[in-house]
CSV table of C-alpha atoms in Angstrom, one decimal:
chain,number,residue,atom,x,y,z
Q,1,MET,CA,200.0,189.8,245.9
Q,2,SER,CA,202.6,191.0,248.4
Q,3,GLY,CA,201.9,190.3,252.1
Q,4,GLY,CA,201.6,193.0,254.7
Q,5,GLY,CA,204.5,194.3,256.7
Q,6,LEU,CA,205.6,196.3,259.7
Q,7,LEU,CA,208.9,197.7,260.9
Q,8,ILE,CA,209.6,197.7,264.6
Q,9,ALA,CA,212.1,200.5,265.3
Q,10,GLY,CA,213.4,201.7,268.7
Q,11,THR,CA,214.3,204.9,270.3
Q,12,THR,CA,217.6,203.2,271.4
Q,13,SER,CA,219.4,199.9,271.3
Q,14,ASP,CA,217.8,197.4,273.7
Q,15,ALA,CA,214.5,199.2,273.7
Q,16,GLY,CA,212.7,195.9,273.2
Q,17,LYS,CA,212.5,195.6,269.4
Q,18,SER,CA,213.4,191.9,269.4
Q,19,VAL,CA,210.9,191.1,272.1
Q,20,VAL,CA,208.1,193.1,270.5
Q,21,THR,CA,208.8,191.5,267.1
Q,22,ALA,CA,208.7,188.0,268.6
Q,23,GLY,CA,205.5,188.9,270.5
Q,24,ILE,CA,203.7,190.2,267.4
Q,25,CYS,CA,204.8,187.1,265.4
Q,26,ARG,CA,203.4,184.8,268.2
Q,27,TRP,CA,200.2,186.8,268.4
Q,28,LEU,CA,199.6,186.7,264.6
Q,29,VAL,CA,200.3,183.0,264.2
Q,30,ARG,CA,197.8,182.3,266.9
Q,31,GLN,CA,195.3,184.2,264.8
Q,32,GLY,CA,195.9,182.0,261.9
Q,33,VAL,CA,198.2,184.4,260.1
Q,34,LYS,CA,201.2,183.0,258.2
Q,35,VAL,CA,203.9,185.3,259.4
Q,36,ALA,CA,207.7,185.6,259.2
Q,37,PRO,CA,210.3,187.7,261.0
Q,38,PHE,CA,213.0,189.8,259.2
Q,39,LYS,CA,216.0,191.8,260.2
Q,40,ALA,CA,218.0,193.2,257.3
Q,41,GLN,CA,221.2,193.6,259.2
Q,42,ASN,CA,222.1,192.3,262.6
Q,43,MET,CA,225.2,192.9,264.7
Q,44,SER,CA,225.6,190.0,267.1
Q,45,LEU,CA,228.0,187.3,268.4
Q,46,ASN,CA,225.0,185.1,269.2
Q,47,SER,CA,224.2,183.2,266.0
Q,48,PHE,CA,222.4,180.1,264.9
Q,49,VAL,CA,222.7,177.7,261.9
Q,50,THR,CA,219.6,177.0,259.8
Q,51,ARG,CA,218.9,173.6,258.3
Q,52,GLU,CA,220.4,174.7,255.0
Q,53,GLY,CA,223.6,175.6,256.7
Q,54,ALA,CA,223.3,179.4,256.9
Q,55,GLU,CA,224.4,181.5,259.8
Q,56,ILE,CA,221.8,184.0,261.1
Q,57,GLY,CA,221.3,185.9,264.4
Q,58,ARG,CA,219.9,183.9,267.2
Q,59,ALA,CA,217.2,186.5,267.8
Q,60,GLN,CA,215.8,185.9,264.3
Q,61,ALA,CA,215.9,182.2,264.9
Q,62,MET,CA,213.8,182.7,268.1
Q,63,GLN,CA,211.4,185.0,266.3
Q,64,ALA,CA,211.0,182.3,263.6
Q,65,GLN,CA,210.1,179.9,266.4
Q,66,ALA,CA,207.6,182.5,267.7
Q,67,ALA,CA,206.1,182.5,264.2
Q,68,ARG,CA,206.2,178.7,264.1
Q,69,VAL,CA,208.2,178.6,260.9
Q,70,GLU,CA,211.7,177.3,260.0
Q,71,PRO,CA,214.4,180.0,260.1
Q,72,THR,CA,216.2,180.7,256.9
Q,73,ALA,CA,218.9,183.1,255.7
Q,74,LEU,CA,216.2,185.3,254.1
Q,75,MET,CA,215.2,186.4,257.6
Q,76,ASN,CA,218.6,187.9,258.3
Q,77,PRO,CA,220.5,188.5,255.1
Q,78,VAL,CA,223.4,190.5,256.7
Q,79,LEU,CA,225.0,189.5,260.0
Q,80,LEU,CA,228.0,191.4,261.4
Q,81,LYS,CA,230.1,189.5,263.9
Q,82,PRO,CA,232.4,191.9,265.8
Q,83,GLY,CA,236.1,190.9,266.1
Q,84,SER,CA,237.2,194.1,267.7
Q,85,ASP,CA,236.0,197.6,268.4
Q,86,ARG,CA,236.6,198.6,264.8
Q,87,SER,CA,236.0,195.6,262.6
Q,88,SER,CA,233.5,192.8,262.0
Q,89,GLN,CA,233.1,189.6,260.0
Q,90,VAL,CA,230.5,190.2,257.4
Q,91,VAL,CA,228.1,187.2,256.9
Q,92,LEU,CA,226.0,187.6,253.8
Q,93,MET,CA,223.1,185.2,253.2
Q,94,GLY,CA,224.4,182.9,255.9
Q,95,LYS,CA,228.1,182.7,254.6
Q,96,PRO,CA,231.1,184.8,255.7
Q,97,VAL,CA,232.4,187.1,252.9
Q,98,GLY,CA,235.3,188.7,254.8
Q,99,GLU,CA,236.4,191.1,257.6
Q,100,MET,CA,235.6,194.8,257.2
Q,101,SER,CA,236.2,197.9,259.3
Q,102,ALA,CA,233.2,200.0,260.4
Q,103,ARG,CA,234.4,202.8,258.2
Q,104,GLY,CA,234.7,200.6,255.2
Q,105,TYR,CA,231.3,199.0,255.8
Q,106,HIS,CA,229.4,202.3,256.3
Q,107,GLY,CA,231.6,203.9,253.6
Q,108,GLY,CA,229.9,202.0,250.8
Q,109,ARG,CA,229.6,198.3,251.3
Q,110,GLN,CA,226.4,198.6,253.4
Q,111,GLU,CA,224.6,200.7,250.8
Q,112,ALA,CA,225.6,198.2,248.1
Q,113,LEU,CA,223.7,195.4,250.1
Q,114,LEU,CA,220.4,197.2,249.9
Q,115,GLY,CA,219.4,195.4,246.8
Q,116,THR,CA,220.0,192.0,248.4
Q,117,VAL,CA,218.1,193.0,251.5
Q,118,LEU,CA,215.1,194.2,249.5
Q,119,GLU,CA,215.0,191.0,247.4
Q,120,CYS,CA,214.9,188.9,250.6
Q,121,LEU,CA,212.2,191.0,252.1
Q,122,ALA,CA,210.2,190.8,248.8
Q,123,GLU,CA,210.5,187.0,248.7
Q,124,LEU,CA,209.3,186.7,252.2
Q,125,ARG,CA,206.3,189.1,251.6
Q,126,GLY,CA,205.5,187.0,248.5
Q,127,THR,CA,205.3,183.9,250.6
Q,128,TYR,CA,203.8,185.0,253.9
Q,129,ASP,CA,200.7,187.0,254.9
Q,130,ALA,CA,202.8,189.3,257.0
Q,131,VAL,CA,206.4,190.0,257.6
Q,132,ILE,CA,207.4,191.7,260.9
Q,133,CYS,CA,210.7,193.5,260.5
Q,134,GLU,CA,213.0,194.5,263.3
Q,135,GLY,CA,215.2,197.6,263.0
Q,136,ALA,CA,218.6,198.2,264.6
Q,137,GLY,CA,219.6,200.8,267.1
Q,138,SER,CA,217.6,204.0,266.4
Q,139,PRO,CA,216.2,205.2,263.1
Q,140,ALA,CA,217.3,208.7,264.0
Q,141,GLU,CA,221.1,208.0,263.8
Q,142,ILE,CA,221.5,210.9,261.4
Q,143,ASN,CA,225.2,210.2,260.8
Q,144,LEU,CA,224.3,206.8,259.3
Q,145,ARG,CA,221.1,207.6,257.5
Q,146,ARG,CA,222.6,207.9,254.0
Q,147,THR,CA,223.7,204.3,253.9
Q,148,ASP,CA,221.0,202.8,256.2
Q,149,ILE,CA,219.6,199.5,255.1
Q,150,VAL,CA,217.9,198.3,258.3
Q,151,ASN,CA,215.7,201.2,259.6
Q,152,MET,CA,214.2,203.9,257.5
Q,153,GLY,CA,216.3,202.9,254.5
Q,154,ILE,CA,214.3,199.7,254.1
Q,155,ALA,CA,211.1,201.2,255.3
Q,156,ARG,CA,211.2,203.8,252.5
Q,157,ASN,CA,212.1,201.4,249.8
Q,158,ALA,CA,209.6,198.8,250.8
Q,159,ARG,CA,206.9,201.3,252.0
Q,160,LEU,CA,206.7,199.7,255.4
Q,161,PRO,CA,204.8,201.4,258.3
Q,162,VAL,CA,207.0,202.0,261.3
Q,163,LEU,CA,206.2,201.5,265.0
Q,164,VAL,CA,208.7,203.1,267.4
Q,165,VAL,CA,209.3,201.3,270.7
Q,166,GLY,CA,210.6,203.1,273.7
Q,167,ASP,CA,211.9,201.7,277.0
Q,168,ILE,CA,210.2,203.8,279.7
Q,169,ASP,CA,212.2,202.0,282.4
Q,170,ARG,CA,215.2,204.1,281.3
Q,171,GLY,CA,213.4,207.4,281.6
Q,172,GLY,CA,212.9,210.2,279.1
Q,173,VAL,CA,210.6,208.1,276.8
Q,174,PHE,CA,208.5,211.1,275.7
Q,175,ALA,CA,211.5,213.1,274.7
Q,176,SER,CA,212.9,210.1,272.9
Q,177,PHE,CA,209.7,209.5,271.0
Q,178,PHE,CA,209.4,213.1,270.0
Q,179,GLY,CA,213.1,213.5,269.1
Q,180,THR,CA,213.2,210.3,267.1
Q,181,VAL,CA,210.4,211.6,264.8
Q,182,ALA,CA,211.7,215.2,264.7
Q,183,LEU,CA,215.1,214.1,263.5
Q,184,LEU,CA,213.7,212.3,260.5
Q,185,SER,CA,213.2,213.7,257.0
Q,186,ARG,CA,209.7,214.6,255.8
Q,187,GLU,CA,209.6,211.4,253.7
Q,188,ASP,CA,210.7,209.2,256.6
Q,189,GLN,CA,208.3,210.8,259.0
Q,190,GLU,CA,205.4,209.9,256.6
Q,191,LEU,CA,206.0,206.2,257.5
Q,192,VAL,CA,206.2,206.6,261.3
Q,193,ALA,CA,202.7,205.6,262.4
Q,194,GLY,CA,203.0,205.8,266.2
Q,195,PHE,CA,204.6,204.5,269.4
Q,196,LEU,CA,204.7,201.6,271.7
Q,197,VAL,CA,205.7,202.0,275.3
Q,198,ASN,CA,207.7,199.1,276.7
Q,199,LYS,CA,208.6,198.1,280.3
Q,200,PHE,CA,206.1,200.3,282.2
Q,201,ARG,CA,205.7,199.9,285.9
Q,202,GLY,CA,202.8,201.3,287.8
Q,203,ASP,CA,199.4,202.8,287.1
Q,204,VAL,CA,198.8,203.3,283.4
Q,205,SER,CA,196.2,206.0,284.1
Q,206,LEU,CA,199.1,208.2,285.3
Q,207,LEU,CA,200.8,207.7,281.9
Q,208,GLU,CA,197.8,208.4,279.7
Q,209,PRO,CA,197.9,212.2,279.9
Q,210,GLY,CA,201.5,212.2,278.6
Q,211,LEU,CA,200.5,209.8,275.7
Q,212,ASP,CA,197.6,212.2,274.8
Q,213,MET,CA,200.0,215.1,274.8
Q,214,LEU,CA,202.5,213.2,272.7
Q,215,HIS,CA,199.6,212.5,270.2
Q,216,GLY,CA,198.8,216.1,270.1
Q,217,LEU,CA,202.4,217.1,269.5
Q,218,THR,CA,203.2,214.5,266.8
Q,219,GLY,CA,199.8,213.6,265.4
Q,220,ARG,CA,200.7,209.9,266.1
Q,221,PRO,CA,199.0,207.7,268.6
Q,222,SER,CA,200.4,205.1,271.0
Q,223,TYR,CA,199.6,201.5,270.1
Q,224,GLY,CA,199.9,200.2,273.6
Q,225,VAL,CA,201.7,200.2,276.9
Q,226,LEU,CA,203.5,196.9,277.7
Q,227,PRO,CA,204.1,196.3,281.4
Q,228,PHE,CA,207.4,195.4,282.8
Q,229,GLN,CA,207.8,191.7,283.3
Q,230,HIS,CA,210.9,189.9,284.4
Q,231,GLY,CA,212.5,187.4,282.0
Q,232,LEU,CA,210.7,188.3,278.8
Q,233,GLY,CA,213.8,188.8,276.7
Q,234,ILE,CA,214.6,186.4,273.9
Q,235,ASP,CA,218.2,185.3,273.0
Q,236,GLU,CA,220.1,188.5,273.3
Q,237,GLU,CA,222.3,189.9,270.6
Q,238,ASP,CA,225.2,190.8,272.8
Q,239,GLY,CA,226.2,191.5,276.4
Q,240,LEU,CA,226.0,189.5,279.6
Q,241,ARG,CA,222.2,189.6,280.0
Q,242,VAL,CA,221.3,186.0,279.5
Q,243,SER,CA,217.6,186.4,278.9
Q,244,MET,CA,216.5,182.7,278.7
Q,245,ARG,CA,218.5,182.0,281.9
Q,246,GLY,CA,216.3,184.4,283.9
Q,247,THR,CA,213.2,183.3,282.1
Q,248,VAL,CA,213.4,179.6,282.5
Q,249,ARG,CA,214.5,179.9,286.1
Q,250,GLU,CA,211.5,182.0,286.8
Q,251,SER,CA,209.3,179.6,284.9
Q,252,VAL,CA,210.5,176.6,286.9
Q,253,VAL,CA,210.3,178.1,290.4
Q,254,ALA,CA,211.2,174.9,292.0
Q,255,ASP,CA,213.6,173.7,294.8
Q,256,PRO,CA,216.4,171.2,293.9
Q,257,VAL,CA,215.2,167.7,293.5
Q,258,GLY,CA,218.2,166.3,295.4
Q,259,GLN,CA,219.7,167.6,298.6
Q,260,ASP,CA,222.3,169.9,296.9
Q,261,ILE,CA,222.4,172.6,294.3
Q,262,LEU,CA,225.0,172.8,291.5
Q,263,ARG,CA,227.0,175.9,291.0
Q,264,VAL,CA,228.1,176.7,287.4
Q,265,ALA,CA,230.7,179.4,286.7
Q,266,VAL,CA,230.9,180.7,283.1
Q,267,CYS,CA,234.2,182.4,282.2
Q,268,ALA,CA,233.1,185.8,280.7
Q,269,VAL,CA,235.8,185.7,277.9
Q,270,PRO,CA,236.2,188.6,275.5
Q,271,LEU,CA,234.1,188.5,272.3
Q,272,MET,CA,232.0,185.8,274.0
Q,273,SER,CA,229.6,184.1,271.5
Q,274,ASN,CA,226.6,181.9,272.0
Q,275,PHE,CA,226.6,182.3,275.7
Q,276,THR,CA,223.0,181.2,275.4
Q,277,ASP,CA,224.4,177.6,275.6
Q,278,VAL,CA,224.2,177.8,279.4
Q,279,ASP,CA,220.5,178.8,279.4
Q,280,ALA,CA,219.6,175.1,279.3
Q,281,LEU,CA,221.7,174.5,282.5
Q,282,ALA,CA,219.9,177.3,284.3
Q,283,ALA,CA,216.6,175.7,283.3
Q,284,GLU,CA,217.2,172.9,285.7
Q,285,PRO,CA,215.9,173.4,289.3
Q,286,GLY,CA,218.8,173.7,291.7
Q,287,VAL,CA,221.4,174.8,289.1
Q,288,VAL,CA,222.8,178.3,289.7
Q,289,VAL,CA,224.6,179.9,286.8
Q,290,ARG,CA,226.8,183.0,287.1
Q,291,PHE,CA,229.4,184.7,284.8
Q,292,VAL,CA,232.8,185.3,286.3
Q,293,ASP,CA,236.0,187.1,285.5
Q,294,ARG,CA,238.2,186.4,288.5
Q,295,ALA,CA,240.1,183.2,289.5
Q,296,GLU,CA,238.8,183.2,293.0
Q,297,GLU,CA,235.2,183.0,291.7
Q,298,LEU,CA,236.0,179.5,290.4
Q,299,ALA,CA,236.7,178.1,293.9
Q,300,ASP,CA,233.2,177.0,294.8
Q,301,ALA,CA,232.0,176.1,291.3
Q,302,ASP,CA,231.0,172.5,290.7
Q,303,LEU,CA,231.3,173.1,286.9
Q,304,VAL,CA,233.3,175.7,285.0
Q,305,VAL,CA,232.2,176.5,281.5
Q,306,VAL,CA,234.6,178.1,279.0
Q,307,PRO,CA,232.1,179.3,276.3
Q,308,GLY,CA,232.4,180.1,272.6
Q,309,THR,CA,234.3,183.3,271.5
Q,310,ARG,CA,235.0,185.1,268.3
Q,311,GLY,CA,238.6,185.5,269.5
Q,312,THR,CA,240.0,182.2,270.7
Q,313,VAL,CA,243.6,183.5,271.0
Q,314,LYS,CA,242.4,186.7,272.7
Q,315,ALA,CA,240.3,184.7,275.2
Q,316,LEU,CA,243.3,182.5,275.9
Q,317,GLU,CA,245.5,185.6,276.7
Q,318,TRP,CA,242.7,187.0,278.9
Q,319,LEU,CA,242.4,183.7,280.9
Q,320,ARG,CA,246.1,183.8,281.5
Q,321,GLU,CA,246.3,187.4,282.4
Q,322,ARG,CA,243.6,187.0,285.0
Q,323,GLY,CA,244.9,183.8,286.6
Q,324,LEU,CA,241.8,181.9,285.3
Q,325,ALA,CA,244.0,179.6,283.2
Q,326,ASP,CA,245.9,178.4,286.2
Q,327,ALA,CA,242.8,178.0,288.2
Q,328,ILE,CA,241.2,175.9,285.4
Q,329,ALA,CA,244.4,173.8,285.2
Q,330,ARG,CA,244.3,173.2,288.9
Q,331,ARG,CA,240.6,172.1,288.7
Q,332,ALA,CA,241.5,169.6,285.9
Q,333,ALA,CA,244.4,168.2,288.0
Q,334,GLU,CA,242.0,167.8,290.9
Q,335,GLY,CA,239.3,166.0,288.8
Q,336,ARG,CA,236.8,168.8,289.0
Q,337,PRO,CA,234.6,169.3,286.0
Q,338,VAL,CA,235.4,171.8,283.1
Q,339,LEU,CA,233.4,172.1,279.9
Q,340,GLY,CA,234.8,173.9,276.9
Q,341,ILE,CA,232.4,174.8,274.0
Q,342,CYS,CA,233.6,175.8,270.6
Q,343,GLY,CA,236.3,178.4,271.1
Q,344,GLY,CA,236.4,177.3,274.8
Q,345,PHE,CA,237.1,173.8,273.6
Q,346,GLN,CA,239.8,175.0,271.2
Q,347,LEU,CA,241.8,176.8,273.9
Q,348,LEU,CA,241.7,173.8,276.2
Q,349,GLY,CA,243.8,171.9,273.6
Q,350,GLU,CA,247.6,171.6,273.1
Q,351,HIS,CA,248.2,174.2,270.5
Q,352,ILE,CA,246.4,176.5,268.0
Q,353,GLU,CA,247.6,177.4,264.5
Q,354,ASP,CA,245.7,180.6,263.6
Q,355,GLU,CA,246.4,182.6,260.4
Q,356,VAL,CA,242.7,183.5,260.0
Q,357,GLU,CA,241.1,184.9,263.1
Q,358,SER,CA,243.9,186.5,265.1
Q,359,ARG,CA,246.7,185.8,262.6
Q,360,ALA,CA,248.9,184.9,265.6
Q,361,GLY,CA,250.4,181.8,264.1
Q,362,HIS,CA,251.4,179.1,266.6
Q,363,VAL,CA,249.9,179.6,270.1
Q,364,ASP,CA,250.2,177.1,272.9
Q,365,GLY,CA,246.8,176.1,274.4
Q,366,LEU,CA,246.1,175.1,278.0
Q,367,GLY,CA,247.1,171.6,277.3
Q,368,LEU,CA,244.2,170.0,279.1
Q,369,LEU,CA,242.9,168.0,276.1
Q,370,PRO,CA,244.8,166.1,273.4
Q,371,VAL,CA,243.6,168.4,270.6
Q,372,ARG,CA,245.4,170.4,268.0
Q,373,VAL,CA,243.5,173.2,266.3
Q,374,ARG,CA,244.1,174.7,262.9
Q,375,PHE,CA,242.0,177.7,261.7
Q,376,ALA,CA,240.6,177.2,258.2
Q,377,ARG,CA,239.4,180.1,256.0
Q,378,GLU,CA,236.2,178.1,255.3
Q,379,LYS,CA,233.7,178.3,258.2
Q,380,THR,CA,232.1,175.1,259.5
Q,381,LEU,CA,228.3,175.6,259.6
Q,382,THR,CA,226.4,172.4,260.4
Q,383,ARG,CA,223.5,170.9,262.4
Q,384,PRO,CA,225.0,167.7,263.8
Q,385,VAL,CA,222.9,164.9,265.4
Q,386,GLY,CA,224.4,162.1,267.5
Q,387,GLU,CA,224.6,160.3,270.8
Q,388,ALA,CA,226.6,160.9,274.0
Q,389,LEU,CA,226.5,159.5,277.5
Q,390,GLY,CA,224.0,157.0,276.1
Q,391,GLU,CA,221.5,159.7,275.1
Q,392,PRO,CA,220.4,161.3,271.8
Q,393,VAL,CA,221.8,164.8,271.3
Q,394,GLU,CA,221.7,167.5,268.6
Q,395,GLY,CA,223.4,170.9,268.2
Q,396,TYR,CA,224.9,173.3,265.7
Q,397,GLU,CA,228.5,174.2,264.8
Q,398,ILE,CA,229.9,177.6,263.9
Q,399,HIS,CA,233.7,177.8,263.8
Q,400,HIS,CA,236.8,178.3,261.7
Q,401,GLY,CA,239.0,176.1,263.9
Q,402,VAL,CA,239.4,172.5,262.8
Q,403,ALA,CA,240.2,170.2,265.7
Q,404,GLN,CA,242.5,167.1,265.4
Q,405,VAL,CA,241.7,164.9,268.4
Q,406,THR,CA,244.5,162.6,269.2
Q,407,GLY,CA,243.3,160.9,272.4
Q,408,GLY,CA,240.9,160.8,275.3
Q,409,GLU,CA,237.4,159.4,275.2
Q,410,PRO,CA,235.1,160.6,272.4
Q,411,PHE,CA,232.6,163.2,273.3
Q,412,LEU,CA,230.3,164.5,270.6
Q,413,ASP,CA,232.9,165.8,268.0
Q,414,GLY,CA,235.5,166.5,270.7
Q,415,CYS,CA,236.8,164.5,273.6
Q,416,ARG,CA,236.9,164.0,277.3
Q,417,VAL,CA,239.9,163.4,279.6
Q,418,GLY,CA,239.0,162.8,283.2
Q,419,GLU,CA,236.5,165.6,284.1
Q,420,VAL,CA,237.6,167.9,281.3
Q,421,TRP,CA,235.1,167.9,278.4
Q,422,GLY,CA,235.4,169.7,275.0
Q,423,THR,CA,233.1,170.0,272.0
Q,424,HIS,CA,232.4,172.3,269.1
Q,425,TRP,CA,228.6,171.7,269.4
Q,426,HIS,CA,226.5,174.6,270.5
Q,427,GLY,CA,223.1,173.9,271.9
Q,428,SER,CA,223.8,170.3,272.9
Q,429,LEU,CA,222.6,171.0,276.5
Q,430,GLU,CA,219.1,171.8,275.1
Q,431,SER,CA,218.7,168.0,274.6
Q,432,ASP,CA,217.0,167.1,277.8
Q,433,GLU,CA,218.1,163.5,278.4
Q,434,PHE,CA,221.7,164.3,277.5
Q,435,ARG,CA,221.7,167.4,279.7
Q,436,ARG,CA,220.5,165.3,282.7
Q,437,ALA,CA,223.1,162.6,282.0
Q,438,PHE,CA,225.8,165.2,281.9
Q,439,LEU,CA,224.7,166.9,285.1
Q,440,ARG,CA,224.6,163.6,286.9
Q,441,GLU,CA,228.3,163.1,285.8
Q,442,VAL,CA,229.1,166.6,287.0
Q,443,ALA,CA,227.4,166.1,290.4
Q,444,ALA,CA,229.2,162.8,291.0
Q,445,ALA,CA,232.6,164.3,290.2
Q,446,ALA,CA,231.8,167.3,292.4
Q,447,GLY,CA,230.6,165.2,295.3
Q,448,ARG,CA,227.2,166.9,295.2
Q,449,ARG,CA,223.9,165.2,296.0
Q,450,PHE,CA,222.2,166.9,293.1
Q,451,VAL,CA,219.5,165.2,291.1
Q,452,PRO,CA,218.3,166.6,287.7
Q,453,ALA,CA,214.5,167.1,287.5
Q,454,ALA,CA,213.0,164.3,285.4
Q,455,SER,CA,210.3,166.6,284.0
Q,456,THR,CA,212.3,169.7,282.8
Q,457,SER,CA,211.7,170.3,279.1
Q,458,PHE,CA,213.8,173.1,277.7
Q,459,ALA,CA,211.7,173.2,274.5
Q,460,ALA,CA,208.5,173.5,276.5
Q,461,LEU,CA,209.9,176.3,278.7
Q,462,ARG,CA,210.9,178.2,275.5
Q,463,GLU,CA,207.4,177.8,274.1
Q,464,GLU,CA,206.0,179.0,277.3
Q,465,GLN,CA,208.2,182.1,277.1
Q,466,LEU,CA,207.1,182.8,273.5
Q,467,ASP,CA,203.5,182.4,274.5
Q,468,ARG,CA,204.0,185.0,277.3
Q,469,LEU,CA,205.3,187.4,274.6
Q,470,GLY,CA,202.3,186.8,272.5
Q,471,ASP,CA,200.0,187.3,275.5
Q,472,LEU,CA,201.8,190.6,276.2
Q,473,ILE,CA,200.9,191.9,272.8
Q,474,GLU,CA,197.4,190.5,272.8
Q,475,GLU,CA,196.5,191.9,276.2
Q,476,HIS,CA,198.3,195.3,276.2
Q,477,ALA,CA,198.6,196.5,272.6
Q,478,ASP,CA,195.9,197.8,270.3
Q,479,THR,CA,195.9,194.7,268.1
Q,480,ASP,CA,193.1,195.9,265.8
Q,481,ALA,CA,195.1,199.1,265.0
Q,482,LEU,CA,198.3,197.0,264.6
Q,483,TRP,CA,196.6,194.7,262.1
Q,484,ARG,CA,195.4,197.8,260.1
Q,485,LEU,CA,199.0,199.0,260.0
Q,486,ILE,CA,200.3,195.6,258.8
Q,487,GLU,CA,197.6,195.2,256.2
Q,488,SER,CA,197.2,198.8,254.9
Q,489,GLY,CA,200.4,200.7,255.7
Q,490,ALA,CA,200.9,204.0,257.5
Q,491,PRO,CA,198.0,206.4,257.6
Q,492,THR,CA,198.1,209.2,255.1
Q,493,GLY,CA,198.4,212.8,256.2
Q,494,LEU,CA,200.7,212.3,259.2
Q,495,PRO,CA,202.1,215.8,260.1
Q,496,PHE,CA,205.7,216.8,259.7
Q,497,ILE,CA,207.5,217.5,263.0
Q,498,PRO,CA,210.3,220.1,262.6
Q,499,PRO,CA,213.2,220.4,262.3
Q,500,GLY,CA,213.5,217.2,260.3
Q,501,ALA,CA,216.7,215.6,259.2
Q,502,PRO,CA,219.7,218.0,258.8
Q,503,ALA,CA,220.7,218.5,255.2
């Protein structure tokens, strides 16, 4: 027997679909329900490597953690990793299958993947009691409906009830709810069961007349009003909003253990990927993390992080154009700490041979580490475990660049020269003892009387955050009605709201 299911759609991108999906997963698993997350197609530069070596979106990995299950490629069968405004790398079932323009993808390739997506969803529904699916963007993107495999396309094929989330903090939520339904075809509208208001501030009683009117206009109820709470995002798909950073810092609410704080400047390079690596730094009391794009902003930083990127050569050009490259080189010469992660590690080396990502051929790096990088067509996707600075550490690798290290002190899979560190390992700073040892080294080199807190557990803070998401659903959503949707599907007889989808 197939398990129940629900699709969380949104009136817009960033309406809160990822958060609501994670919250419902955590609420259900606390009720003893065996639940899994699913997103048919994700566009994100923040990705994760599963234990079987598959690359999926980080949001789905976090949703799996909310559901207390191991993430797999089934949970995110299609991942698009933008390489420019017009093209993306297509990752299918965790492995890259090539670059494709947006026109080429929506012109036929996307539709061809519907079978694979439905097979993954069916396998999950055959294994779990419930599967909570996340849509993408808006289901009313009428220009893309014909080839859609992530919103109403999958809802129609899998007969999933749909809950539409709206961010009231942006304004216009009633119009967005009504317009979303009214731009769907009759067949699609039959699956839209109702609405969920997200990020509400103030007195709910003032909102209720509007919700009643919306019910009267659409025949669809609201399933809850979630209050605005700071730091309730999970690992973001894109952008500079580092959700865990805000969350863990709010959770800690503690003064520095030592006499000084540590300032961390993260270079906001183009096509920045896995910027969530710095969340673990911000989890430490007394560590201030900020993103920068000007050379003068590095002046007072105790640590500069050059993060991962989907465009190593482009990021290198950007650093040089903005004077950041020279500022980083001066820091290295002065013995001030610099950490390069993945693409950031690669561009700190001597040179890069790239006929894969940028096709730029031979490019000189910043020359701060004795490393030569050659881009391979095969992508490295691993979950390494090791030791560094005398402490156990684990992480994950996602890169085409193959690094040949010719000197320096070993550091994870990379090296260290003076106070310049480089590694391909994402997520290493989530290992608490290793992070503390690294921060002690940084503080010593920076001359700061900073002491890492002995009790900070990044894993515990993440669990605390996921529990807060579960609490949000349990306390502010109509959970009985939600469960009926998951178990029985959309109610019959939902009215059609004209005009419907254009022909």
